[in-house]
Short mmCIF file of C-alpha atoms in Angstrom, two decimals:
data_model
loop_
_atom_site.label_atom_id
_atom_site.label_comp_id
_atom_site.label_asym_id
_atom_site.label_seq_id
_atom_site.Cartn_x
_atom_site.Cartn_y
_atom_site.Cartn_z
CA UNK U 170 -32.69 -70.08 -87.79
CA UNK U 171 -30.86 -72.35 -85.31
CA UNK U 172 -27.82 -71.10 -83.44
CA UNK U 173 -24.41 -72.41 -84.43
CA UNK U 174 -22.15 -74.12 -81.89
CA UNK U 175 -19.96 -71.02 -81.86
CA UNK U 176 -22.94 -68.76 -81.12
CA UNK U 177 -24.10 -71.09 -78.32
CA UNK U 178 -20.58 -71.14 -76.83
CA UNK U 179 -20.30 -67.33 -76.99
CA UNK U 180 -23.72 -66.89 -75.36
CA UNK U 181 -22.86 -69.41 -72.63
CA UNK U 182 -19.56 -67.66 -71.91
CA UNK U 183 -21.28 -64.25 -71.70
CA UNK U 184 -23.86 -65.56 -69.25
CA UNK U 185 -21.36 -67.39 -67.07
CA UNK U 186 -18.60 -64.77 -67.11
CA UNK U 187 -17.80 -63.23 -63.70
CA UNK U 188 -19.99 -60.21 -63.10
CA UNK U 189 -22.41 -61.02 -65.92
CA UNK U 190 -25.18 -61.71 -63.45
CA UNK U 191 -23.85 -59.57 -60.62
CA UNK U 192 -26.47 -58.04 -58.36
CA UNK U 193 -26.41 -54.28 -57.86
CA UNK U 194 -24.53 -53.00 -54.78
CA UNK U 195 -26.52 -53.55 -51.62
CA UNK U 196 -28.96 -56.06 -53.13
CA UNK U 197 -27.97 -58.62 -50.49
CA UNK U 198 -28.45 -56.25 -47.52
CA UNK U 199 -31.27 -57.08 -45.12
CA UNK U 200 -32.87 -53.67 -44.56
CA UNK U 201 -34.52 -54.90 -41.34
CA UNK U 202 -31.04 -54.47 -39.80
CA UNK U 203 -30.49 -50.96 -41.24
CA UNK U 204 -30.30 -47.74 -39.23
CA UNK U 205 -33.65 -45.92 -39.17
CA UNK U 206 -34.34 -42.20 -39.08
CA UNK U 207 -37.61 -40.33 -38.64
CA UNK U 208 -38.24 -37.60 -41.19
CA UNK U 209 -40.00 -34.26 -40.83
CA UNK U 210 -43.09 -35.42 -42.74
CA UNK U 211 -43.53 -38.57 -40.63
CA UNK U 212 -41.75 -40.88 -43.08
CA UNK U 213 -39.08 -43.33 -41.94
CA UNK U 214 -35.82 -43.72 -43.84
CA UNK U 215 -33.69 -46.86 -43.46
CA UNK U 216 -30.01 -46.65 -44.40
CA UNK U 217 -27.36 -49.36 -44.65
CA UNK U 218 -23.86 -49.10 -46.08
CA UNK U 219 -21.79 -51.35 -48.29
CA UNK U 220 -19.05 -50.79 -50.83
CA UNK U 221 -18.21 -51.59 -54.40
CA UNK U 222 -15.05 -51.13 -56.47
CA UNK U 223 -15.60 -47.34 -56.54
CA UNK U 224 -16.12 -46.92 -52.77
CA UNK U 225 -18.91 -46.47 -50.25
CA UNK U 226 -22.52 -47.09 -51.26
CA UNK U 227 -25.52 -45.93 -49.19
CA UNK U 228 -28.51 -48.23 -49.58
CA UNK U 229 -31.64 -46.22 -48.77
CA UNK U 230 -35.13 -47.65 -48.26
CA UNK U 231 -37.92 -45.10 -48.23
CA UNK U 232 -41.64 -45.66 -48.77
CA UNK U 233 -41.20 -49.05 -50.42
CA UNK U 234 -38.39 -47.91 -52.75
CA UNK U 235 -34.80 -49.06 -52.39
CA UNK U 236 -31.91 -47.13 -53.89
CA UNK U 237 -28.14 -47.77 -53.98
CA UNK U 238 -26.30 -44.44 -54.08
CA UNK U 239 -22.54 -44.25 -54.68
CA UNK U 240 -20.47 -41.81 -52.63
CA UNK U 241 -19.54 -38.53 -54.29
CA UNK U 242 -16.24 -36.63 -54.00
CA UNK U 243 -15.90 -34.40 -50.94
CA UNK U 244 -16.29 -30.68 -51.52
CA UNK U 245 -14.56 -27.82 -49.69
CA UNK U 246 -16.50 -26.15 -46.89
CA UNK U 247 -18.56 -27.51 -44.00
CA UNK U 248 -18.34 -31.27 -43.56
CA UNK U 249 -20.95 -32.97 -45.73
CA UNK U 250 -20.92 -36.47 -47.15
CA UNK U 251 -22.99 -36.98 -50.28
CA UNK U 252 -24.20 -40.14 -52.01
CA UNK U 253 -26.05 -39.80 -55.31
CA UNK U 254 -27.17 -41.76 -58.35
CA UNK U 255 -27.90 -38.57 -60.30
CA UNK U 256 -31.67 -38.71 -59.68
CA UNK U 257 -31.64 -39.15 -55.88
CA UNK U 258 -29.25 -37.69 -53.33
CA UNK U 259 -28.57 -38.39 -49.67
CA UNK U 260 -26.54 -35.79 -47.76
CA UNK U 261 -25.18 -36.26 -44.23
CA UNK U 262 -24.01 -33.24 -42.29
CA UNK U 263 -22.83 -32.70 -38.72
CA UNK U 264 -25.46 -33.18 -36.02
CA UNK U 265 -26.83 -36.35 -37.67
CA UNK U 266 -28.84 -34.39 -40.19
CA UNK U 267 -29.82 -36.36 -43.25
CA UNK U 268 -31.41 -34.78 -46.28
CA UNK U 269 -33.06 -36.83 -49.07
CA UNK U 270 -33.67 -35.21 -52.43
CA UNK U 271 -35.43 -36.60 -55.49
CA UNK U 272 -34.98 -34.01 -58.20
CA UNK U 273 -36.65 -30.69 -57.46
CA UNK U 274 -39.96 -32.24 -56.40
CA UNK U 275 -39.10 -33.84 -53.09
CA UNK U 276 -36.90 -32.97 -50.13
CA UNK U 277 -37.01 -34.71 -46.74
CA UNK U 278 -35.08 -33.75 -43.63
CA UNK U 279 -34.42 -36.66 -41.27
CA UNK U 280 -32.57 -37.16 -38.00
CA UNK U 281 -31.71 -34.20 -35.80
CA UNK U 282 -31.54 -30.58 -36.91
CA UNK U 283 -33.63 -28.53 -39.29
CA UNK U 284 -33.92 -28.53 -43.04
CA UNK U 285 -31.49 -26.15 -44.72
CA UNK U 286 -29.71 -25.83 -48.08
#
């Protein structure tokens, strides 16, 4: 069944509307220029920062994967900044300690300092 002119116009508008084809936050970042941190298991984590309408976004490259994690609200207590997409979490704490978590299966400690929860 052929599309009507109205259907073609609506489809064209949807495809050309601002944001319809928007790339995810950090997609345009060249990770070769990112900050790099050695992790306890020998892995290397690259991190770059950008922002979107909601705030800061940490773009993390680790073992061939690339993840854009939005910043989370600050919590009371020791200074910690957290970025998370719900499945993966990056936590910065004083002393340039970075912790990467993917669910319950994987934790990496990177930068200076030891791994602690």
